[in-house]
Short mmCIF file of C-alpha atoms in Angstrom, two decimals:
data_model
loop_
_atom_site.label_atom_id
_atom_site.label_comp_id
_atom_site.label_asym_id
_atom_site.label_seq_id
_atom_site.Cartn_x
_atom_site.Cartn_y
_atom_site.Cartn_z
CA UNK T 28 -5.28 13.83 15.02
CA UNK T 29 -4.68 10.41 15.01
CA UNK T 30 -1.95 10.06 11.89
CA UNK T 31 1.19 8.36 10.74
CA UNK T 32 3.57 10.88 9.63
CA UNK T 33 6.51 10.38 7.83
CA UNK T 34 10.00 12.53 7.03
CA UNK T 35 11.70 13.57 5.09
CA UNK T 36 9.20 14.12 2.23
CA UNK T 37 11.73 13.55 -0.09
CA UNK T 38 15.50 13.95 0.57
CA UNK T 39 17.84 13.90 -2.09
CA UNK T 40 21.66 12.21 -0.61
CA UNK T 41 25.14 11.33 -2.22
CA UNK T 42 26.38 7.52 -2.31
CA UNK T 43 27.39 6.50 0.72
CA UNK T 44 25.99 8.45 3.29
CA UNK T 45 24.33 7.10 6.61
CA UNK T 46 20.18 7.90 5.82
CA UNK T 47 17.67 7.58 8.32
CA UNK T 48 13.94 7.91 7.20
CA UNK T 49 11.53 8.25 10.61
CA UNK T 50 7.98 7.25 11.35
CA UNK T 51 5.59 8.23 13.86
CA UNK T 52 1.49 7.33 14.15
CA UNK T 53 -0.08 8.86 16.96
CA UNK T 54 -3.02 6.10 16.74
CA UNK T 55 -1.03 3.80 19.11
CA UNK T 56 -1.55 0.98 16.20
CA UNK T 57 1.33 -2.09 17.58
CA UNK T 58 1.98 -3.25 13.93
CA UNK T 59 3.85 -1.62 11.31
CA UNK T 60 5.77 -1.69 8.16
CA UNK T 61 7.24 -0.31 5.65
CA UNK T 62 7.09 -0.32 1.76
CA UNK T 63 9.65 0.47 -0.98
CA UNK T 64 7.60 1.75 -4.26
CA UNK T 65 8.82 2.08 -7.27
CA UNK T 66 7.06 3.68 -10.92
CA UNK T 67 4.16 1.33 -12.18
CA UNK T 68 4.89 -1.79 -9.45
CA UNK T 69 3.54 -3.09 -6.35
CA UNK T 70 4.35 -2.09 -2.87
CA UNK T 71 7.17 -4.26 -2.08
CA UNK T 72 7.48 -5.62 2.78
CA UNK T 73 10.53 -4.15 3.23
CA UNK T 74 10.30 -4.89 6.85
CA UNK T 75 7.44 -5.30 9.58
CA UNK T 76 6.67 -5.02 13.41
CA UNK T 77 4.17 -6.23 15.84
CA UNK T 78 5.03 -4.61 18.45
CA UNK T 79 8.12 -2.78 20.62
CA UNK T 80 11.21 -4.43 20.66
CA UNK T 81 9.90 -6.76 17.91
CA UNK T 82 11.20 -6.36 14.05
CA UNK T 83 10.68 -8.98 11.20
CA UNK T 84 12.26 -8.13 7.45
CA UNK T 85 9.83 -8.30 4.93
CA UNK T 86 9.60 -10.60 0.98
CA UNK T 87 11.82 -7.86 0.06
CA UNK T 88 15.70 -7.85 0.09
CA UNK T 89 16.18 -4.92 1.13
CA UNK T 90 19.96 -3.41 3.71
CA UNK T 91 18.33 -1.28 5.71
CA UNK T 92 17.93 -1.53 9.20
CA UNK T 93 14.99 -1.09 11.44
CA UNK T 94 13.84 -0.42 15.13
CA UNK T 95 10.86 -0.08 17.25
CA UNK T 96 11.37 0.84 20.86
CA UNK T 97 8.73 2.78 21.05
CA UNK T 98 4.81 2.02 19.95
CA UNK T 99 4.46 5.61 18.08
CA UNK T 100 8.08 5.70 16.29
CA UNK T 101 9.62 3.44 13.97
CA UNK T 102 12.81 5.06 12.01
CA UNK T 103 14.33 3.46 9.09
CA UNK T 104 18.16 3.05 8.57
CA UNK T 105 20.41 3.25 5.53
CA UNK T 106 24.42 3.04 6.51
CA UNK T 107 25.72 3.64 3.24
CA UNK T 108 23.56 5.01 0.78
CA UNK T 109 23.44 3.61 -2.53
CA UNK T 110 21.48 4.83 -6.22
CA UNK T 111 20.21 1.47 -5.98
CA UNK T 112 18.10 2.87 -2.69
CA UNK T 113 16.76 5.22 -5.36
CA UNK T 114 12.94 4.81 -4.34
CA UNK T 115 9.73 5.47 -2.52
CA UNK T 116 9.51 4.57 1.02
CA UNK T 117 5.69 4.67 2.00
CA UNK T 118 5.55 4.27 5.98
CA UNK T 119 2.31 1.96 7.48
CA UNK T 120 0.33 1.12 10.84
CA UNK T 121 -2.38 -1.58 11.15
CA UNK T 122 -4.37 -2.35 14.39
CA UNK T 123 -4.57 -5.61 13.87
CA UNK T 124 -2.42 -7.19 11.38
CA UNK T 125 -2.21 -6.21 7.33
CA UNK T 126 -5.67 -8.05 6.27
CA UNK T 127 -7.05 -5.19 8.40
CA UNK T 128 -6.69 -1.74 7.11
CA UNK T 129 -3.69 0.41 6.99
CA UNK T 130 -2.57 3.65 7.42
CA UNK T 131 0.05 4.99 5.58
CA UNK T 132 2.32 8.01 5.53
CA UNK T 133 3.08 10.23 2.99
CA UNK T 134 6.04 8.86 2.08
CA UNK T 135 9.28 9.39 1.73
CA UNK T 136 11.03 9.89 -2.07
CA UNK T 137 14.93 8.96 -1.89
CA UNK T 138 17.35 9.98 -4.36
CA UNK T 139 20.78 8.57 -4.20
CA UNK T 140 22.87 9.55 -6.82
CA UNK J 17 4.65 -14.74 -13.63
CA UNK J 18 3.15 -12.12 -10.42
CA UNK J 19 0.72 -14.30 -7.84
CA UNK J 20 -1.51 -11.08 -8.63
CA UNK J 21 -2.33 -9.37 -11.14
CA UNK J 22 -3.48 -5.11 -13.03
CA UNK J 23 -3.54 -3.38 -16.00
CA UNK J 24 -1.77 -0.10 -15.23
CA UNK J 25 -3.58 1.58 -17.36
CA UNK J 26 -3.76 5.31 -17.90
CA UNK J 27 -7.57 4.98 -18.16
CA UNK J 28 -8.89 8.38 -19.01
CA UNK J 29 -13.82 8.32 -18.64
CA UNK J 30 -15.65 11.22 -19.46
CA UNK J 31 -17.18 12.21 -15.91
CA UNK J 32 -20.31 10.24 -14.84
CA UNK J 33 -18.70 7.18 -16.81
CA UNK J 34 -18.96 4.16 -14.73
CA UNK J 35 -15.49 2.80 -14.60
CA UNK J 36 -14.42 -0.84 -14.17
CA UNK J 37 -10.91 -1.80 -12.40
CA UNK J 38 -9.61 -5.47 -12.89
CA UNK J 39 -7.00 -7.68 -10.58
CA UNK J 40 -6.63 -10.72 -11.55
CA UNK J 41 -5.41 -14.00 -8.61
CA UNK J 42 -3.61 -17.07 -8.94
CA UNK J 43 -3.40 -18.83 -5.75
CA UNK J 44 -6.99 -20.62 -4.91
CA UNK J 45 -5.95 -19.02 -1.12
CA UNK J 46 -6.61 -15.64 -0.99
CA UNK J 47 -10.24 -14.64 1.40
CA UNK J 48 -9.90 -11.38 2.14
CA UNK J 49 -9.58 -8.28 -1.22
CA UNK J 50 -9.21 -4.91 -0.86
CA UNK J 51 -8.51 -2.22 -2.45
CA UNK J 52 -6.18 1.39 -2.15
CA UNK J 53 -6.13 4.42 -4.32
CA UNK J 54 -2.97 7.22 -3.84
CA UNK J 55 -3.85 9.70 -5.49
CA UNK J 56 0.29 11.48 -6.38
CA UNK J 57 2.18 11.74 -3.89
CA UNK J 58 0.04 10.25 -1.15
CA UNK J 59 -0.07 7.03 0.16
CA UNK J 60 -2.30 4.56 -0.28
CA UNK J 61 -5.46 4.79 1.79
CA UNK J 62 -8.19 1.25 2.32
CA UNK J 63 -10.77 2.03 -0.66
CA UNK J 64 -12.60 -1.30 -0.29
CA UNK J 65 -12.21 -4.10 1.94
CA UNK J 66 -14.16 -8.16 1.27
CA UNK J 67 -14.11 -11.55 2.26
CA UNK J 68 -14.46 -13.94 0.15
CA UNK J 69 -16.93 -13.62 -2.59
CA UNK J 70 -19.34 -12.11 -3.47
CA UNK J 71 -20.80 -7.74 -3.87
CA UNK J 72 -20.41 -5.45 -1.48
CA UNK J 73 -21.79 -1.51 -1.85
CA UNK J 74 -20.44 2.21 -0.33
CA UNK J 75 -21.98 5.20 -1.56
CA UNK J 76 -20.72 4.81 -5.87
CA UNK J 77 -18.58 2.33 -4.52
CA UNK J 78 -18.90 -1.69 -5.42
CA UNK J 79 -15.67 -4.87 -5.23
CA UNK J 80 -17.28 -7.89 -6.46
CA UNK J 81 -15.05 -10.75 -5.35
CA UNK J 82 -15.62 -14.06 -7.74
CA UNK J 83 -13.15 -16.59 -6.82
CA UNK J 84 -14.16 -19.28 -9.69
CA UNK J 85 -12.91 -16.64 -11.83
CA UNK J 86 -9.73 -16.08 -9.53
CA UNK J 87 -11.30 -11.71 -10.38
CA UNK J 88 -11.57 -9.11 -8.69
CA UNK J 89 -13.37 -6.15 -9.77
CA UNK J 90 -14.08 -2.07 -8.21
CA UNK J 91 -16.74 -0.55 -10.64
CA UNK J 92 -17.09 3.45 -9.68
CA UNK J 93 -20.63 4.89 -10.65
CA UNK J 94 -20.45 8.72 -11.59
CA UNK J 95 -17.50 8.95 -12.23
CA UNK J 96 -15.95 12.83 -10.71
CA UNK J 97 -12.39 14.61 -10.88
CA UNK J 98 -11.87 13.62 -7.78
CA UNK J 99 -11.83 9.99 -8.25
CA UNK J 100 -8.93 10.37 -10.91
CA UNK J 101 -5.70 7.98 -8.59
CA UNK J 102 -4.37 5.20 -9.22
CA UNK J 103 -5.95 2.13 -7.04
CA UNK J 104 -3.65 -0.86 -5.93
CA UNK J 105 -5.94 -4.17 -5.34
CA UNK J 106 -4.52 -6.28 -2.01
CA UNK J 107 -5.41 -9.20 -1.38
CA UNK J 108 -4.57 -12.03 1.83
CA UNK J 109 -4.75 -15.97 2.41
CA UNK J 110 -5.52 -14.79 6.66
CA UNK J 111 -6.52 -12.71 8.57
CA UNK J 112 -3.79 -10.61 10.72
CA UNK J 113 -1.74 -11.83 8.03
CA UNK J 114 1.55 -9.66 7.98
CA UNK J 115 2.01 -10.10 4.57
CA UNK J 116 -0.25 -8.51 1.72
CA UNK J 117 0.17 -9.31 -1.84
CA UNK J 118 -0.22 -6.48 -4.57
CA UNK J 119 -1.19 -5.00 -7.90
CA UNK J 120 0.84 -2.70 -9.18
CA UNK J 121 -2.04 -0.29 -9.37
CA UNK J 122 -3.85 0.50 -12.02
CA UNK J 123 -3.90 5.01 -13.07
CA UNK J 124 -7.41 6.40 -13.80
CA UNK J 125 -7.80 9.69 -15.33
CA UNK J 126 -11.49 11.58 -14.88
CA UNK J 127 -11.92 14.07 -18.09
CA UNK J 128 -14.06 16.57 -16.73
#
């Protein structure tokens, strides 16, 4: 079944640790996105990719980095986690641009102590 | 001022009621309008998609766009407890534009 997977679902980690949030999709979509969502707030785009070896920063400044070595895989890395990074991180993919249907994963809830 | 405004709710209605959810926006260049539904601890899923002005119906759901008023609505008929979720509006200026502008979402509670 075509889907988009995020791991871990929940992560509690101490300040200064390096973390990688995983995102994989089985739909063969070229476009992938990382959004940040805080309670009661809008989704904010932090990274997007048009395809392999193509990554761009979104409108929300983020200290995270991403890579796109394979079409199906779009991991997000924080080199040194801080409490300000506490948030929900949502990965999404689409066949075309974001004006088309976005398929979202279930998200990773990150808590940095 | 935010580009897209959405009442956060919660909006609590009895089962079977007609629900109206709304977003207002300030950028007249928006042409593509979407409604996403997000259940607790899940990612959003696309519910309705409309281009420019007009209505679009899909089962119990109707999406309405009024570009002259910069106002979009989602109507849910015969609401069910399973409709309880947060409803997010999103909009874009161009097809294929990676940048969607999102509302903050309205939490809807349908009471049995």
